[in-house]
Amino acid sequence: MSGPVVSILVGWLAGMGAMVGSMGEASPRAADRVTLEVRSPRPAVPQQARRFADSEYGCIVCHAEKRRDFVEGIHEQRGIQCHDCHGGDPGEIETAQAAHRRPFLGDPTKLEIVELCASCHSDPNQMRAYGLPADQVAEMRASRHGQLLFERASDDAPTCTDCHDSHTIRPPEDVRSDVHPTNIITTCAACHADTDMMDRHGLGTDEFSEYMQSAHGTGLFERRNLASPSCISCHGSHSALTTEGTRVADVCGQCHVLARDAFYSGPHGPAALAGDMPGCLGCHSNHGTERTSMSEIAVQCEHCHESGSEALALGIQIQERVTVAQDNLQWAEEAVHELVRAGREVFDTRFRLISARTAFGQIGPAQHSLDVDALEDLARQVRTISRGIRDQHEVSEEHRWEHKLMLILIWFLALSACLLAWFRLRAVRE
């Protein structure tokens, strides 16, 4: 074979070998890339953040325990790294002095933490992308916590990381978050159940125990109703303010809308706005939020109104109408239960019972208006529907007894026929 042909053939084979080699190298990287996209449940983050998660980030050479905490939080998922908050140079791993070169913020004070968090969380352009408010620092400054921190520089004042942690920062909807509805109570109690700390500020420490026994606490922790209010529902999260007596009904009315409207339409509403009564707290406690038994409505009235007064007489009238409606509804429910046991068709009856329950449910909010006529109208609806259901049950009972008497008669006739046949058969045999 001639020299030029050999050269061409050798060159061609070398080129094919290089092509095959490059294909072999590209395939694993492509496969790895697909695997990452499939296995990762989080949105893609910058390559530098992936290096942090892959243990190639300089800070974790010394602070490996912080990495374990940080990678579980929402900030790592958004590509935030150590030096974004603490400064320094994560590329310098030879000495701590080189890695911590200025600007560097190692262990920030409480005020420095607020300033640091605010550098992002007070920027509307950054927060808008995540649907987060950008006014938390402004609210905190106006709060009791903020006054304690910014004006008095007290070590007892909470800062951002006291409620949200410093590295493992999770969103509120995460059940592991310190500010999740089921965890915020214990987060607040970490300070507000501390006797020594609260004594320094003239505050009590029984709010936590009262709340756990309250209608709100049992609703949240026993019935797992996440709509049940927690500390921040009434006091605010970053604002953390106590509620003035003249505005208690407005705070409660955020959930209890019908009760609030009825309250302001009655005589108690103007009295509360004038500061003559503490709004809802006149009958319900704040953290205890106990339910007032319908048979003890007049007892609540006695706390403010003298015996024999028109106001107390009005309370007694309200109690009578409410308790009678409650009894009527209970009788109707028992009648439906008996109809079911008797095998009767109760499809339409159940719908009527739902109507009675709806009318009775409106009595609770309506009683805050102290309007006896309105309560009487609702009680009449409950009474009318309940009476119709009870009448249906009584008719069913009458039919059942008629059937029983008919069966007794049939059994008597059958037995008589059997006896007569027996006597005749005996006579024939004799």
Coordinates of C-alpha atoms in Angstrom, one line a residue:
M1 CA 0.0 0.0 0.0
S2 CA 1.4 3.4 -0.9
G3 CA 2.5 5.9 1.7
P4 CA -0.2 8.6 1.0
V5 CA -3.0 6.0 1.3
V6 CA -1.5 4.7 4.6
S7 CA -1.3 8.2 6.0
I8 CA -4.9 8.9 5.1
L9 CA -6.1 5.6 6.6
V10 CA -4.2 6.2 9.8
G11 CA -5.6 9.8 10.1
W12 CA -9.1 8.6 9.5
L13 CA -8.8 5.9 12.2
A14 CA -7.4 8.4 14.6
G15 CA -10.3 10.8 14.0
M16 CA -12.9 8.0 14.5
G17 CA -11.2 7.0 17.8
A18 CA -11.3 10.6 19.1
M19 CA -14.9 10.9 18.1
V20 CA -15.8 7.6 19.9
G21 CA -13.8 8.7 23.0
S22 CA -15.6 12.1 23.1
M23 CA -19.0 10.4 22.8
G24 CA -18.1 8.0 25.6
E25 CA -17.1 10.9 27.9
A26 CA -20.2 12.9 27.1
S27 CA -22.7 10.2 27.8
P28 CA -22.1 9.8 31.5
R29 CA -22.2 13.6 32.1
A30 CA -25.5 13.8 30.2
A31 CA -26.9 10.8 32.2
D32 CA -25.8 12.5 35.4
R33 CA -27.5 15.7 34.4
V34 CA -30.8 13.9 33.7
T35 CA -30.5 12.0 37.0
L36 CA -30.1 15.3 38.9
E37 CA -33.1 16.8 37.2
V38 CA -35.3 13.8 38.0
R39 CA -34.2 13.3 41.6
S40 CA -34.2 16.9 42.8
P41 CA -37.6 18.0 44.0
R42 CA -36.5 21.6 44.5
P43 CA -36.2 24.3 41.9
A44 CA -32.8 24.6 40.3
V45 CA -30.4 26.8 42.2
P46 CA -27.1 28.4 41.1
Q47 CA -24.1 26.2 40.6
Q48 CA -22.3 27.8 43.5
A49 CA -25.2 26.8 45.8
R50 CA -25.0 23.2 44.6
R51 CA -21.3 23.2 45.5
F52 CA -22.3 24.2 49.0
A53 CA -24.7 21.3 49.2
D54 CA -22.0 18.9 47.8
S55 CA -19.6 19.7 50.6
E56 CA -17.3 21.7 48.3
Y57 CA -17.9 25.1 50.0
G58 CA -15.0 26.5 52.0
C59 CA -16.9 27.5 55.2
I60 CA -18.0 23.9 55.9
V61 CA -14.4 22.8 56.2
C62 CA -14.6 24.1 59.8
H63 CA -18.4 24.5 60.3
A64 CA -19.8 21.2 59.1
E65 CA -22.5 21.2 61.8
K66 CA -23.9 24.4 60.4
R67 CA -24.2 22.9 56.9
R68 CA -26.4 20.1 58.3
D69 CA -28.8 22.7 59.7
F70 CA -28.7 25.1 56.8
V71 CA -29.4 22.7 54.0
E72 CA -32.8 21.9 55.6
G73 CA -33.9 25.5 55.4
I74 CA -35.6 27.6 52.7
H75 CA -32.5 29.9 52.2
E76 CA -30.3 27.1 50.9
Q77 CA -33.0 26.2 48.4
R78 CA -32.8 29.8 47.1
G79 CA -29.1 29.7 46.7
I80 CA -28.1 31.8 49.7
Q81 CA -24.7 30.9 51.2
C82 CA -22.7 31.6 54.4
H83 CA -20.9 34.6 53.0
D84 CA -24.1 36.2 51.9
C85 CA -24.9 36.9 55.6
H86 CA -21.6 36.6 57.4
G87 CA -19.2 37.9 54.7
G88 CA -15.7 36.6 54.5
D89 CA -14.1 34.6 51.7
P90 CA -15.2 30.9 51.4
G91 CA -12.5 30.4 48.8
E92 CA -9.7 30.8 51.4
I93 CA -9.5 27.6 53.4
E94 CA -5.8 27.7 54.4
T95 CA -6.3 29.7 57.6
A96 CA -9.3 31.0 59.5
Q97 CA -7.8 34.5 59.4
A98 CA -7.8 34.4 55.6
A99 CA -11.3 33.0 55.4
H100 CA -12.6 35.6 57.9
R101 CA -11.1 38.6 56.2
R102 CA -13.2 41.7 56.4
P103 CA -15.9 42.5 56.0
F104 CA -16.9 39.6 58.2
L105 CA -19.8 39.2 60.7
G106 CA -19.2 36.2 62.9
D107 CA -21.6 36.3 65.8
P108 CA -24.0 39.2 65.2
T109 CA -25.8 41.0 68.0
K110 CA -29.6 41.1 68.1
L111 CA -29.7 44.5 66.5
E112 CA -27.2 43.4 63.8
I113 CA -29.4 40.3 63.1
V114 CA -32.4 42.6 62.4
E115 CA -30.3 44.8 60.1
L116 CA -29.0 41.7 58.3
C117 CA -32.4 40.1 57.8
A118 CA -33.8 43.4 56.7
S119 CA -31.2 43.8 54.0
C120 CA -33.3 41.3 52.0
H121 CA -36.7 41.1 53.8
S122 CA -37.3 44.9 53.6
D123 CA -36.6 45.0 49.9
P124 CA -40.0 44.8 48.0
N125 CA -38.3 43.8 44.8
Q126 CA -36.8 40.7 46.4
M127 CA -39.8 39.8 48.5
R128 CA -42.4 40.2 45.7
A129 CA -41.0 37.2 43.9
Y130 CA -42.0 35.0 46.9
G131 CA -45.2 36.7 47.8
L132 CA -43.8 37.9 51.1
P133 CA -44.4 41.2 52.8
A134 CA -41.5 43.7 53.1
D135 CA -42.7 45.6 56.2
Q136 CA -41.7 43.2 59.0
V137 CA -39.0 45.4 60.4
A138 CA -41.3 48.5 60.4
E139 CA -43.9 46.4 62.3
M140 CA -41.3 45.1 64.7
R141 CA -40.2 48.7 65.5
A142 CA -43.7 49.6 66.5
S143 CA -44.2 46.4 68.6
R144 CA -43.5 45.9 72.3
H145 CA -40.7 43.6 71.3
G146 CA -39.2 46.3 69.0
Q147 CA -39.5 48.9 71.7
L148 CA -37.6 46.7 74.1
L149 CA -34.9 45.9 71.5
F150 CA -34.4 49.2 69.6
E151 CA -35.1 51.7 72.5
R152 CA -33.8 49.8 75.5
A153 CA -31.4 47.4 73.9
S154 CA -32.6 44.7 76.3
D155 CA -31.2 41.2 76.1
D156 CA -34.7 39.9 76.9
A157 CA -36.0 41.3 73.6
P158 CA -36.5 38.7 70.9
T159 CA -34.8 39.2 67.5
C160 CA -35.5 37.4 64.2
T161 CA -33.5 34.3 65.0
D162 CA -35.3 33.7 68.3
C163 CA -38.5 32.8 66.5
H164 CA -37.2 31.7 63.1
D165 CA -33.9 30.0 64.1
S166 CA -30.6 31.2 62.6
H167 CA -29.8 28.5 60.0
T168 CA -32.7 26.1 59.7
I169 CA -35.2 28.6 58.6
R170 CA -38.4 26.9 57.4
P171 CA -41.6 28.5 55.9
P172 CA -44.6 28.8 58.3
E173 CA -46.5 26.1 56.4
D174 CA -43.8 23.5 57.2
V175 CA -44.9 21.5 60.3
R176 CA -41.3 21.5 61.5
S177 CA -41.1 25.3 61.5
D178 CA -41.0 27.1 64.8
V179 CA -43.7 29.4 63.5
H180 CA -46.1 26.8 62.2
P181 CA -49.6 27.2 63.9
T182 CA -49.0 24.1 66.0
N183 CA -45.6 25.3 67.1
I184 CA -45.9 29.0 67.5
I185 CA -47.5 28.6 71.0
T186 CA -44.4 26.9 72.4
T187 CA -42.2 29.4 70.6
C188 CA -43.9 32.3 72.4
A189 CA -43.9 30.3 75.6
A190 CA -40.1 30.0 75.5
C191 CA -40.1 33.5 76.8
H192 CA -43.6 34.2 78.1
A193 CA -43.5 31.1 80.4
D194 CA -40.2 32.1 81.8
T195 CA -41.0 33.4 85.3
D196 CA -37.7 35.2 85.9
M197 CA -37.9 37.0 82.5
M198 CA -41.5 38.0 82.8
D199 CA -41.1 39.2 86.4
R200 CA -38.5 41.7 85.1
H201 CA -41.2 43.2 82.9
G202 CA -44.2 42.9 85.2
L203 CA -45.9 40.2 83.1
G204 CA -47.6 37.0 84.0
T205 CA -46.7 33.5 82.9
D206 CA -50.1 31.8 82.9
E207 CA -51.1 32.6 79.3
F208 CA -49.8 29.3 77.9
S209 CA -51.6 27.1 80.4
E210 CA -54.9 29.1 80.0
Y211 CA -54.7 28.9 76.2
M212 CA -54.2 25.1 76.2
Q213 CA -57.4 24.7 78.1
S214 CA -59.4 27.2 76.0
A215 CA -61.8 26.7 73.2
H216 CA -59.1 28.0 70.8
G217 CA -56.4 25.7 72.2
T218 CA -58.5 22.6 72.2
G219 CA -59.6 23.4 68.6
L220 CA -56.0 23.7 67.5
F221 CA -54.4 20.8 69.3
E222 CA -57.3 18.3 69.9
R223 CA -59.4 18.8 66.7
R224 CA -56.3 19.8 64.6
N225 CA -58.2 22.8 63.3
L226 CA -55.5 25.0 61.8
A227 CA -58.0 27.9 61.5
S228 CA -58.2 28.1 65.3
P229 CA -56.3 31.2 66.4
S230 CA -52.9 31.1 68.1
C231 CA -50.9 33.9 69.7
I232 CA -50.1 35.7 66.5
S233 CA -53.7 35.6 65.3
C234 CA -54.7 38.1 68.0
H235 CA -51.4 39.9 68.8
G236 CA -49.8 39.9 65.4
S237 CA -46.5 38.2 64.5
H238 CA -43.9 41.0 64.0
S239 CA -46.1 43.7 65.4
A240 CA -46.7 41.8 68.7
L241 CA -49.0 44.3 70.4
T242 CA -51.6 44.0 73.1
T243 CA -55.1 44.9 72.1
E244 CA -56.8 48.0 73.6
G245 CA -60.1 47.3 75.3
T246 CA -62.0 49.5 72.8
R247 CA -60.8 47.3 69.9
V248 CA -61.1 43.8 71.4
A249 CA -64.3 43.1 69.5
D250 CA -62.6 44.1 66.2
V251 CA -59.8 41.6 66.9
C252 CA -62.2 38.8 67.8
G253 CA -64.4 39.8 64.8
Q254 CA -61.7 38.9 62.4
C255 CA -62.9 35.3 62.9
H256 CA -66.3 35.8 64.6
V257 CA -67.7 38.2 62.1
L258 CA -71.5 37.7 62.8
A259 CA -70.9 38.0 66.6
R260 CA -69.0 41.2 66.1
D261 CA -71.7 42.7 63.9
A262 CA -74.4 41.7 66.4
F263 CA -72.3 43.1 69.2
Y264 CA -72.0 46.5 67.7
S265 CA -75.7 46.6 66.8
G266 CA -76.6 46.2 70.4
P267 CA -76.1 48.4 73.5
H268 CA -72.8 46.8 74.4
G269 CA -71.1 47.9 71.2
P270 CA -71.3 51.7 71.9
A271 CA -70.3 51.1 75.5
A272 CA -67.2 49.2 74.4
L273 CA -66.2 51.9 72.0
A274 CA -66.6 54.5 74.8
G275 CA -64.3 52.4 77.0
D276 CA -67.1 51.7 79.5
M277 CA -66.7 47.9 79.1
P278 CA -63.9 45.7 77.8
G279 CA -65.7 44.4 74.7
C280 CA -65.7 40.6 74.4
L281 CA -63.7 40.3 77.6
G282 CA -66.7 41.4 79.6
C283 CA -68.1 37.8 79.2
H284 CA -65.1 35.9 77.9
S285 CA -61.5 35.9 79.1
N286 CA -58.7 36.7 76.7
H287 CA -56.4 33.6 76.7
G288 CA -58.9 31.3 78.4
T289 CA -61.6 32.0 75.8
E290 CA -64.1 29.7 77.6
R291 CA -67.5 28.9 76.1
T292 CA -70.4 30.4 78.0
S293 CA -73.0 27.7 78.8
M294 CA -76.4 28.6 77.5
S295 CA -77.8 27.9 81.0
E296 CA -75.4 30.4 82.5
I297 CA -76.0 33.5 80.3
A298 CA -77.8 35.3 83.1
V299 CA -74.8 34.5 85.5
Q300 CA -72.5 36.5 83.2
C301 CA -74.9 39.4 83.3
E302 CA -74.8 39.4 87.1
H303 CA -71.1 40.3 86.9
C304 CA -72.0 43.8 85.8
H305 CA -75.7 44.3 86.4
E306 CA -77.5 44.4 89.8
S307 CA -80.2 41.9 90.7
G308 CA -83.6 43.2 89.8
S309 CA -82.3 45.5 87.1
E310 CA -83.8 45.7 83.6
A311 CA -80.5 44.6 82.1
L312 CA -80.4 41.4 84.2
A313 CA -84.1 40.7 83.4
L314 CA -83.1 41.0 79.7
G315 CA -80.3 38.5 80.2
I316 CA -82.8 36.1 81.8
Q317 CA -85.2 36.4 78.8
I318 CA -82.3 35.7 76.4
Q319 CA -81.3 32.7 78.4
E320 CA -84.8 31.3 78.4
R321 CA -85.2 31.5 74.7
V322 CA -81.8 30.0 74.0
T323 CA -82.2 27.1 76.3
V324 CA -85.7 26.3 75.0
A325 CA -84.4 26.3 71.5
Q326 CA -81.6 24.0 72.6
D327 CA -84.0 21.6 74.2
N328 CA -86.2 21.6 71.1
L329 CA -83.3 20.8 68.8
Q330 CA -82.2 18.0 71.1
W331 CA -85.7 16.4 71.0
A332 CA -85.7 16.6 67.2
E333 CA -82.3 14.9 67.0
E334 CA -83.5 12.1 69.3
A335 CA -86.7 11.8 67.2
V336 CA -84.7 11.3 64.0
H337 CA -82.5 8.7 65.8
E338 CA -85.6 6.8 66.9
L339 CA -87.0 7.0 63.3
V340 CA -83.8 5.4 62.0
R341 CA -84.0 2.6 64.6
A342 CA -87.6 2.0 63.5
G343 CA -86.5 1.6 59.9
R344 CA -88.4 4.6 58.7
E345 CA -87.3 6.7 55.7
V346 CA -85.7 9.9 57.1
F347 CA -84.1 11.4 54.0
D348 CA -86.4 14.5 54.0
T349 CA -86.4 14.6 57.8
R350 CA -82.6 14.9 57.9
F351 CA -82.8 18.0 55.7
R352 CA -85.4 19.6 58.0
L353 CA -83.1 18.8 60.9
I354 CA -80.3 20.6 59.2
S355 CA -82.5 23.6 58.8
A356 CA -83.2 23.6 62.5
R357 CA -79.5 23.3 63.3
T358 CA -78.8 26.2 61.0
A359 CA -81.4 28.4 62.7
F360 CA -80.0 27.4 66.1
G361 CA -76.5 28.1 65.0
Q362 CA -77.5 31.7 64.2
I363 CA -78.7 32.1 67.8
G364 CA -75.2 32.1 69.2
P365 CA -74.0 35.2 67.3
A366 CA -77.4 36.9 67.4
Q367 CA -77.5 36.8 71.2
H368 CA -74.7 39.3 71.3
S369 CA -77.1 42.0 70.0
L370 CA -79.4 41.5 73.0
D371 CA -82.3 41.7 70.6
V372 CA -85.0 39.4 72.2
D373 CA -87.3 39.7 69.2
A374 CA -84.6 38.5 66.8
L375 CA -83.8 35.6 69.1
E376 CA -87.5 34.7 69.4
D377 CA -87.8 34.5 65.6
L378 CA -84.8 32.1 65.4
A379 CA -86.1 30.1 68.3
R380 CA -89.5 29.9 66.7
Q381 CA -87.9 28.4 63.5
V382 CA -86.2 25.8 65.6
R383 CA -89.4 25.0 67.5
T384 CA -91.5 24.7 64.4
I385 CA -89.2 22.4 62.6
S386 CA -88.5 20.3 65.7
R387 CA -92.2 20.0 66.4
G388 CA -92.8 18.7 62.9
I389 CA -90.1 16.1 63.3
R390 CA -91.5 15.0 66.7
D391 CA -95.0 14.7 65.3
Q392 CA -93.6 12.5 62.6
H393 CA -91.9 10.3 65.2
E394 CA -95.2 10.1 67.3
V395 CA -97.1 9.0 64.2
S396 CA -94.5 6.4 63.5
E397 CA -94.8 5.2 67.1
E398 CA -98.6 4.9 66.8
H399 CA -98.2 2.9 63.6
R400 CA -95.7 0.6 65.2
W401 CA -98.1 -0.1 68.1
E402 CA -100.9 -0.7 65.6
H403 CA -98.7 -3.2 63.8
K404 CA -97.8 -4.9 67.1
L405 CA -101.5 -5.2 68.1
M406 CA -102.3 -6.5 64.6
L407 CA -99.5 -9.1 65.0
I408 CA -100.9 -10.1 68.4
L409 CA -104.3 -10.6 66.9
I410 CA -102.9 -12.6 64.0
W411 CA -100.9 -14.8 66.4
F412 CA -104.0 -15.3 68.6
L413 CA -106.2 -16.3 65.6
A414 CA -103.5 -18.6 64.3
L415 CA -103.1 -20.2 67.7
S416 CA -106.9 -20.6 68.0
A417 CA -107.1 -22.2 64.6
C418 CA -104.4 -24.6 65.6
L419 CA -106.1 -25.5 68.8
L420 CA -109.5 -26.0 67.0
A421 CA -107.9 -28.2 64.4
W422 CA -106.2 -30.2 67.2
F423 CA -109.5 -30.8 69.0
R424 CA -111.3 -31.8 65.8
L425 CA -108.5 -34.2 64.9
R426 CA -108.7 -35.7 68.4
A427 CA -112.5 -36.1 68.1
V428 CA -112.2 -37.9 64.8
R429 CA -109.7 -40.3 66.2
E430 CA -111.9 -41.2 69.1

